[in-house]
Amino acid sequence: MPNEEFTPPPAPARYVPTLTEVVVDIGQPAAGAPAAPAVSAGVTAEQVLALLGPELDRRISEAIAQALHEQMLGLHARVRRAVADVVQDAVDVALRDRGRGPMSG
């Protein structure tokens, strides 16, 4: 080899940032934090549904309406393409038939 000098690799950085997070175990929640409402064993499914029913009905109706709207947009585009194809075919046939009719050249 010619007079090539060996160059050592650069020294590693002294400070390498790390992504760490120290989580302090606080044990119990603060006294001022509201506790989650306890569900008693005496609450029936009917009572829960009566409480949540109107909101659930509204959300379900919105979800169904959104899904139907998206489906209708896709259907509308497919129907427009199909109608355009049928009209184009009808025009092509009419022009072709007219060219062969008794009035042509």
mmCIF file of C-alpha atoms in Angstrom:
data_model
loop_
_atom_site.group_PDB
_atom_site.id
_atom_site.type_symbol
_atom_site.label_atom_id
_atom_site.label_comp_id
_atom_site.label_asym_id
_atom_site.label_seq_id
_atom_site.Cartn_x
_atom_site.Cartn_y
_atom_site.Cartn_z
ATOM 1 C CA MET A 1 0.000 0.000 0.000
ATOM 2 C CA PRO A 2 1.217 3.495 -0.661
ATOM 3 C CA ASN A 3 1.849 5.922 2.151
ATOM 4 C CA GLU A 4 -1.667 5.886 3.472
ATOM 5 C CA GLU A 5 -1.902 6.912 7.052
ATOM 6 C CA PHE A 6 -4.282 5.135 9.321
ATOM 7 C CA THR A 7 -6.899 7.481 10.716
ATOM 8 C CA PRO A 8 -8.617 6.233 13.814
ATOM 9 C CA PRO A 9 -12.386 6.469 13.936
ATOM 10 C CA PRO A 10 -13.738 9.564 15.622
ATOM 11 C CA ALA A 11 -14.283 9.315 19.345
ATOM 12 C CA PRO A 12 -17.855 8.630 20.365
ATOM 13 C CA ALA A 13 -19.834 11.574 21.602
ATOM 14 C CA ARG A 14 -19.565 12.177 25.315
ATOM 15 C CA TYR A 15 -23.182 13.159 25.730
ATOM 16 C CA VAL A 16 -25.763 10.932 24.120
ATOM 17 C CA PRO A 17 -29.310 12.087 24.767
ATOM 18 C CA THR A 18 -31.753 9.403 25.745
ATOM 19 C CA LEU A 19 -35.491 9.364 25.799
ATOM 20 C CA THR A 20 -36.378 8.376 29.298
ATOM 21 C CA GLU A 21 -39.127 9.354 31.613
ATOM 22 C CA VAL A 22 -39.151 8.935 35.338
ATOM 23 C CA VAL A 23 -42.567 7.995 36.612
ATOM 24 C CA VAL A 24 -43.144 8.644 40.248
ATOM 25 C CA ASP A 25 -45.553 6.268 41.899
ATOM 26 C CA ILE A 26 -47.983 8.524 43.682
ATOM 27 C CA GLY A 27 -49.904 5.701 45.245
ATOM 28 C CA GLN A 28 -53.411 6.932 45.938
ATOM 29 C CA PRO A 29 -55.175 9.638 43.905
ATOM 30 C CA ALA A 30 -55.313 13.082 45.430
ATOM 31 C CA ALA A 31 -58.079 13.689 47.930
ATOM 32 C CA GLY A 32 -59.696 16.314 45.690
ATOM 33 C CA ALA A 33 -59.972 14.002 42.665
ATOM 34 C CA PRO A 34 -63.515 12.782 42.123
ATOM 35 C CA ALA A 35 -63.929 9.068 42.426
ATOM 36 C CA ALA A 36 -65.478 7.142 39.570
ATOM 37 C CA PRO A 37 -69.166 6.544 40.168
ATOM 38 C CA ALA A 38 -69.649 3.135 41.647
ATOM 39 C CA VAL A 39 -72.136 0.860 39.944
ATOM 40 C CA SER A 40 -74.162 -0.933 42.509
ATOM 41 C CA ALA A 41 -75.098 -4.536 42.042
ATOM 42 C CA GLY A 42 -78.748 -3.503 42.239
ATOM 43 C CA VAL A 43 -78.653 -1.582 38.942
ATOM 44 C CA THR A 44 -80.300 -3.590 36.206
ATOM 45 C CA ALA A 45 -79.521 -3.615 32.523
ATOM 46 C CA GLU A 46 -82.910 -2.042 31.885
ATOM 47 C CA GLN A 47 -82.032 0.883 34.150
ATOM 48 C CA VAL A 48 -78.710 1.397 32.403
ATOM 49 C CA LEU A 49 -80.390 1.255 28.988
ATOM 50 C CA ALA A 50 -83.065 3.675 30.149
ATOM 51 C CA LEU A 51 -80.345 6.075 31.232
ATOM 52 C CA LEU A 52 -78.171 5.666 28.140
ATOM 53 C CA GLY A 53 -80.918 4.900 25.625
ATOM 54 C CA PRO A 54 -81.501 8.355 24.129
ATOM 55 C CA GLU A 55 -77.785 9.058 23.700
ATOM 56 C CA LEU A 56 -77.159 5.596 22.254
ATOM 57 C CA ASP A 57 -80.072 6.015 19.840
ATOM 58 C CA ARG A 58 -78.699 9.364 18.679
ATOM 59 C CA ARG A 59 -75.176 8.011 18.179
ATOM 60 C CA ILE A 60 -76.388 4.895 16.382
ATOM 61 C CA SER A 61 -78.592 7.009 14.108
ATOM 62 C CA GLU A 62 -75.649 9.276 13.270
ATOM 63 C CA ALA A 63 -73.405 6.297 12.515
ATOM 64 C CA ILE A 64 -76.037 4.712 10.270
ATOM 65 C CA ALA A 65 -76.675 8.008 8.482
ATOM 66 C CA GLN A 66 -72.949 8.482 7.846
ATOM 67 C CA ALA A 67 -72.535 4.925 6.540
ATOM 68 C CA LEU A 68 -75.567 5.267 4.258
ATOM 69 C CA HIS A 69 -74.343 8.631 2.981
ATOM 70 C CA GLU A 70 -70.964 7.139 2.060
ATOM 71 C CA GLN A 71 -72.656 4.203 0.335
ATOM 72 C CA MET A 72 -74.969 6.523 -1.606
ATOM 73 C CA LEU A 73 -72.034 8.592 -2.840
ATOM 74 C CA GLY A 74 -70.452 5.462 -4.277
ATOM 75 C CA LEU A 75 -73.752 4.270 -5.726
ATOM 76 C CA HIS A 76 -74.418 7.666 -7.297
ATOM 77 C CA ALA A 77 -71.069 7.597 -9.096
ATOM 78 C CA ARG A 78 -71.642 4.044 -10.375
ATOM 79 C CA VAL A 79 -75.154 4.901 -11.607
ATOM 80 C CA ARG A 80 -73.865 7.991 -13.420
ATOM 81 C CA ARG A 81 -71.187 5.919 -15.166
ATOM 82 C CA ALA A 82 -73.702 3.226 -16.125
ATOM 83 C CA VAL A 83 -76.174 5.793 -17.496
ATOM 84 C CA ALA A 84 -73.405 7.540 -19.433
ATOM 85 C CA ASP A 85 -72.377 4.202 -20.975
ATOM 86 C CA VAL A 86 -75.970 3.366 -21.958
ATOM 87 C CA VAL A 87 -76.522 6.812 -23.482
ATOM 88 C CA GLN A 88 -73.231 6.613 -25.388
ATOM 89 C CA ASP A 89 -74.161 3.192 -26.769
ATOM 90 C CA ALA A 90 -77.625 4.434 -27.789
ATOM 91 C CA VAL A 91 -76.136 7.450 -29.576
ATOM 92 C CA ASP A 92 -73.574 5.259 -31.345
ATOM 93 C CA VAL A 93 -76.272 2.842 -32.538
ATOM 94 C CA ALA A 94 -78.559 5.677 -33.668
ATOM 95 C CA LEU A 95 -75.788 7.366 -35.643
ATOM 96 C CA ARG A 96 -74.707 4.069 -37.181
ATOM 97 C CA ASP A 97 -78.305 3.188 -38.154
ATOM 98 C CA ARG A 98 -78.904 6.650 -39.572
ATOM 99 C CA GLY A 99 -75.818 6.286 -41.746
ATOM 100 C CA ARG A 100 -77.329 3.105 -43.264
ATOM 101 C CA GLY A 101 -80.839 4.506 -43.651
ATOM 102 C CA PRO A 102 -82.643 5.421 -46.897
ATOM 103 C CA MET A 103 -81.707 9.094 -46.572
ATOM 104 C CA SER A 104 -77.978 8.448 -46.477
ATOM 105 C CA GLY A 105 -75.905 9.370 -49.513
#
